[in-house]
Short mmCIF file of C-alpha atoms and ligand atoms in Angstrom, two decimals:
data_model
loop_
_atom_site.label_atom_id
_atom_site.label_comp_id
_atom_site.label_asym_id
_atom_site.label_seq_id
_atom_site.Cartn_x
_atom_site.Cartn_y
_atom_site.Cartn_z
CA UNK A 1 215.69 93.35 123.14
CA UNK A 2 211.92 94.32 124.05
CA UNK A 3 213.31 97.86 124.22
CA UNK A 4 214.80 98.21 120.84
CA UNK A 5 211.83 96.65 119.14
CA UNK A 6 209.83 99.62 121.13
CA UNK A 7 211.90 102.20 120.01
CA UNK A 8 211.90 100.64 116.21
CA UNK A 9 208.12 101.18 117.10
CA UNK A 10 207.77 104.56 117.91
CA UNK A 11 210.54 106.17 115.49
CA UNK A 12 207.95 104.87 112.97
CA UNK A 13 204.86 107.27 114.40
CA UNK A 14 204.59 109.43 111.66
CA UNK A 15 205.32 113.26 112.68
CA UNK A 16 203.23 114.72 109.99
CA UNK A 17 200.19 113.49 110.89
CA UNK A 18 199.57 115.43 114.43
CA UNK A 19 196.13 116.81 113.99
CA UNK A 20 197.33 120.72 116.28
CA UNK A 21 200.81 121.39 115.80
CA UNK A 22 202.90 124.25 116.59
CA UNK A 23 205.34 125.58 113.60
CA UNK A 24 208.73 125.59 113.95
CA UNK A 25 208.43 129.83 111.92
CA UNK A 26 206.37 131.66 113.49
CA UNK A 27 205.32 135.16 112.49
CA UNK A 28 202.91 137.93 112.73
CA UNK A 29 200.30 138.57 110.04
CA UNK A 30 202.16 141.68 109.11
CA UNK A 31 205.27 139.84 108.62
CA UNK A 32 203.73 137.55 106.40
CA UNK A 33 201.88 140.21 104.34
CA UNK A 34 205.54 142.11 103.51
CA UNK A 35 207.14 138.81 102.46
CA UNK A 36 204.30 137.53 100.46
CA UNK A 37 202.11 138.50 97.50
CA UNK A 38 198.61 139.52 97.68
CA UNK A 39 197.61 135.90 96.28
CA UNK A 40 200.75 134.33 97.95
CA UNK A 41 199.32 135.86 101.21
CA UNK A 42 195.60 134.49 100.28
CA UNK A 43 196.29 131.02 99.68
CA UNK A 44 199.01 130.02 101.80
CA UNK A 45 198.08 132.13 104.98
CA UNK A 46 194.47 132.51 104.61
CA UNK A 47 194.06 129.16 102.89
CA UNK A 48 192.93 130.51 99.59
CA UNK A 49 193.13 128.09 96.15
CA UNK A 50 194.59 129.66 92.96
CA UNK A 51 192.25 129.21 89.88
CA UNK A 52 192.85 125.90 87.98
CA UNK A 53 195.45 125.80 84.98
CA UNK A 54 196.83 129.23 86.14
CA UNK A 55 199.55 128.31 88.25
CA UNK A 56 203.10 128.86 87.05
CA UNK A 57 203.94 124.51 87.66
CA UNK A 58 201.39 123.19 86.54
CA UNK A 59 202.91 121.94 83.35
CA UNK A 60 205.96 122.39 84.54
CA UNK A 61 208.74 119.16 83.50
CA UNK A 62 212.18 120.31 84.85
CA UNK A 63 213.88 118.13 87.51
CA UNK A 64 214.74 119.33 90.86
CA UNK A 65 212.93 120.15 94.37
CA UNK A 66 210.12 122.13 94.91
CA UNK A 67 210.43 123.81 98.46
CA UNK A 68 207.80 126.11 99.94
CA UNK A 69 207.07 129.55 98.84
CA UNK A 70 206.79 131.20 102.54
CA UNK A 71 210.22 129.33 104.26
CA UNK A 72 212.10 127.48 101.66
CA UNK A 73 211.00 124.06 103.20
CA UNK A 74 211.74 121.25 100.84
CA UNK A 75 208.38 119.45 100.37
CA UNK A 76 208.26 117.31 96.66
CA UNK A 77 210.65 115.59 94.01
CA UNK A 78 210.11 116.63 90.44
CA UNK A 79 210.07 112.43 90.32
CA UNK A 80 206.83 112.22 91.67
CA UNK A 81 205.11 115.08 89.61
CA UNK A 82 202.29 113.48 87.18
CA UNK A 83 199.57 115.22 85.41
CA UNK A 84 196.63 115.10 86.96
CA UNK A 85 194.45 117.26 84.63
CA UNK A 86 193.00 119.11 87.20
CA UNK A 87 194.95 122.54 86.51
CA UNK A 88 196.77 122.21 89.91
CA UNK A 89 200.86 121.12 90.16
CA UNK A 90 200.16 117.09 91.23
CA UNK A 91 202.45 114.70 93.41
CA UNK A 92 202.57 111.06 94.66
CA UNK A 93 204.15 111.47 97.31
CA UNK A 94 206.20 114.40 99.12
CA UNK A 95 209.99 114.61 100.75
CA UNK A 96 210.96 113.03 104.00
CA UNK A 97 209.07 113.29 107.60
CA UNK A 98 210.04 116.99 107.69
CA UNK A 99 208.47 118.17 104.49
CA UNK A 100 204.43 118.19 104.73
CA UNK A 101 201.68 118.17 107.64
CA UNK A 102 198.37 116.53 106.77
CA UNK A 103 195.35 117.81 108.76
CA UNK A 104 191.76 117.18 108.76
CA UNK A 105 190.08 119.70 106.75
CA UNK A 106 186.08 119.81 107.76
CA UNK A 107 185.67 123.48 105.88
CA UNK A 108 183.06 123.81 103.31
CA UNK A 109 180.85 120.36 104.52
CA UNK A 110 183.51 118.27 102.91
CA UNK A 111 186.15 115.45 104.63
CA UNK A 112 189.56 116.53 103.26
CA UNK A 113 192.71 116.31 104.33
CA UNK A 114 194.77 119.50 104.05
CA UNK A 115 198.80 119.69 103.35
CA UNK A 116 200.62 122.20 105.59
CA UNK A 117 204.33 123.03 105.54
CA UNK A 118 205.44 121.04 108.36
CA UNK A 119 208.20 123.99 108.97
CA UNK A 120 206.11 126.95 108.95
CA UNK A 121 202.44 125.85 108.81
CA UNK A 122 201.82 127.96 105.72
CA UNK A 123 198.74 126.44 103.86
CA UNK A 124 200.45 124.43 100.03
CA UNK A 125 196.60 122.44 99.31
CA UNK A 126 194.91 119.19 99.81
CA UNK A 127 195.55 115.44 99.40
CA UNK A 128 193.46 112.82 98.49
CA UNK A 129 193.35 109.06 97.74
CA UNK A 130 192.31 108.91 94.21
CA UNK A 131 196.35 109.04 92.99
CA UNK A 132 198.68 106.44 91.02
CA UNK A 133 201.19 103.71 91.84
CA UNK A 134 202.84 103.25 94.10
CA UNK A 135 201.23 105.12 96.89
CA UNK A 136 197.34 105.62 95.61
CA UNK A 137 197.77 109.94 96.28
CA UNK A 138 197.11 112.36 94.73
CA UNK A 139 199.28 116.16 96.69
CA UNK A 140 196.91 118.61 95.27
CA UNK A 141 199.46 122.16 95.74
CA UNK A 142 198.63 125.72 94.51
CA UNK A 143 201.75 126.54 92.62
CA UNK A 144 202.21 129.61 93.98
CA UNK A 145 202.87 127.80 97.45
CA UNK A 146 206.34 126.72 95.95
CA UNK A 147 209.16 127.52 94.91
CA UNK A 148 211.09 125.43 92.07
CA UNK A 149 214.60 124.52 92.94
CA UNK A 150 216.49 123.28 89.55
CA UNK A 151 218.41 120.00 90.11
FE1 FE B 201 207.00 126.65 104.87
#
C-alpha cells in the first residue's frame, strides 16, 4: 500500500517547475533566426518584451488554444484569458504539466518568475501572484510568443 501512496506522491512533483532544464527542440541560433521574426526572434529567444497594448491578443475574445509561436506547444485556454490592463495578453492559469516552465528570473535586480515553453524553452513572459480567482496568477505573455488556435 506504502508504495502506491509513494508513487501518488511523486506523480504529483510538478515538472514545470525544474529550475535548469533541457528542451525537448533544440536548435541553433540560425535556425531560430530563419523561422522567426526579427521581434519574434528578440523576445522569445533573446528574452525581449513587446511594447504594452501592441500585441496582436491583447484584446483578443475568440475561444480556442493559444499554442507557442516558435513549436506549436499548446500553453493557455481562451477560458482563462482576463484583462489585466497592462497591454500584455493575461491568463490564470496555463494547459496541462506539458505546457509552461516557470524559472527564477533574477535579471534587472528584480525576483520574477519567468514562463518558458516547456517544449522548446523559447522565452512567452513572466508570472506573478497578483492574479484573480481561482488561482491568485496573473501569465504575463508577449503576444507575439503565440499563436491563436480557433476552437
Ligand atoms: Fe515552444
Amino acid at each position: 500500500m506504502s508504495f502506491f501512496v509513494l508513487t501518488a506522491c511523486a506523480q504529483e512533483e510538478k515538472p514545470n517547475t525544474e529550475t535548469s532544464r533541457k528542451p525537448n527542440i533544440e536548435k541553433t541560433e540560425a535556425e531560430w533566426k530563419a523561422q522567426l521574426t526579427e521581434l519574434e526572434y528578440e523576445v522569445l529567444r533573446e528574452e525581449g518584451t513587446e511594447k504594452p497594448f501592441t500585441g496582436e491578443y491583447v484584446d483578443w475574445k475568440k475561444e480556442g488554444v493559444f499554442v507557442c509561436k516558435a513549436c506549436g506547444n499548446p500553453l493557455f485556454s481562451s477560458d482563462t484569458k482576463f484583462k489585466s490592463g497592462t497591454g500584455w495578453p493575461s491568463f490564470f492559469d496555463h494547459l496541462g504539466d506539458s505546457s509552461v516552465a516557470e524559472v527564477a528570473d533574477n535579471s534587472y535586480g528584480w525576483n520574477r518568475t519567468e514562463v518558458e515553453c516547456w517544449r522548446c524553452g523559447s522565452h512567452l513572459g513572466h508570472v506573478f501572484e497578483d492574479g484573480p480567482d481561482p488561482t491568485g496568477l496573473r501569465y504575463c505573455i508577449n503576444s507575439v510568443s503565440l499563436e491563436f488556435q480557433e476552437k
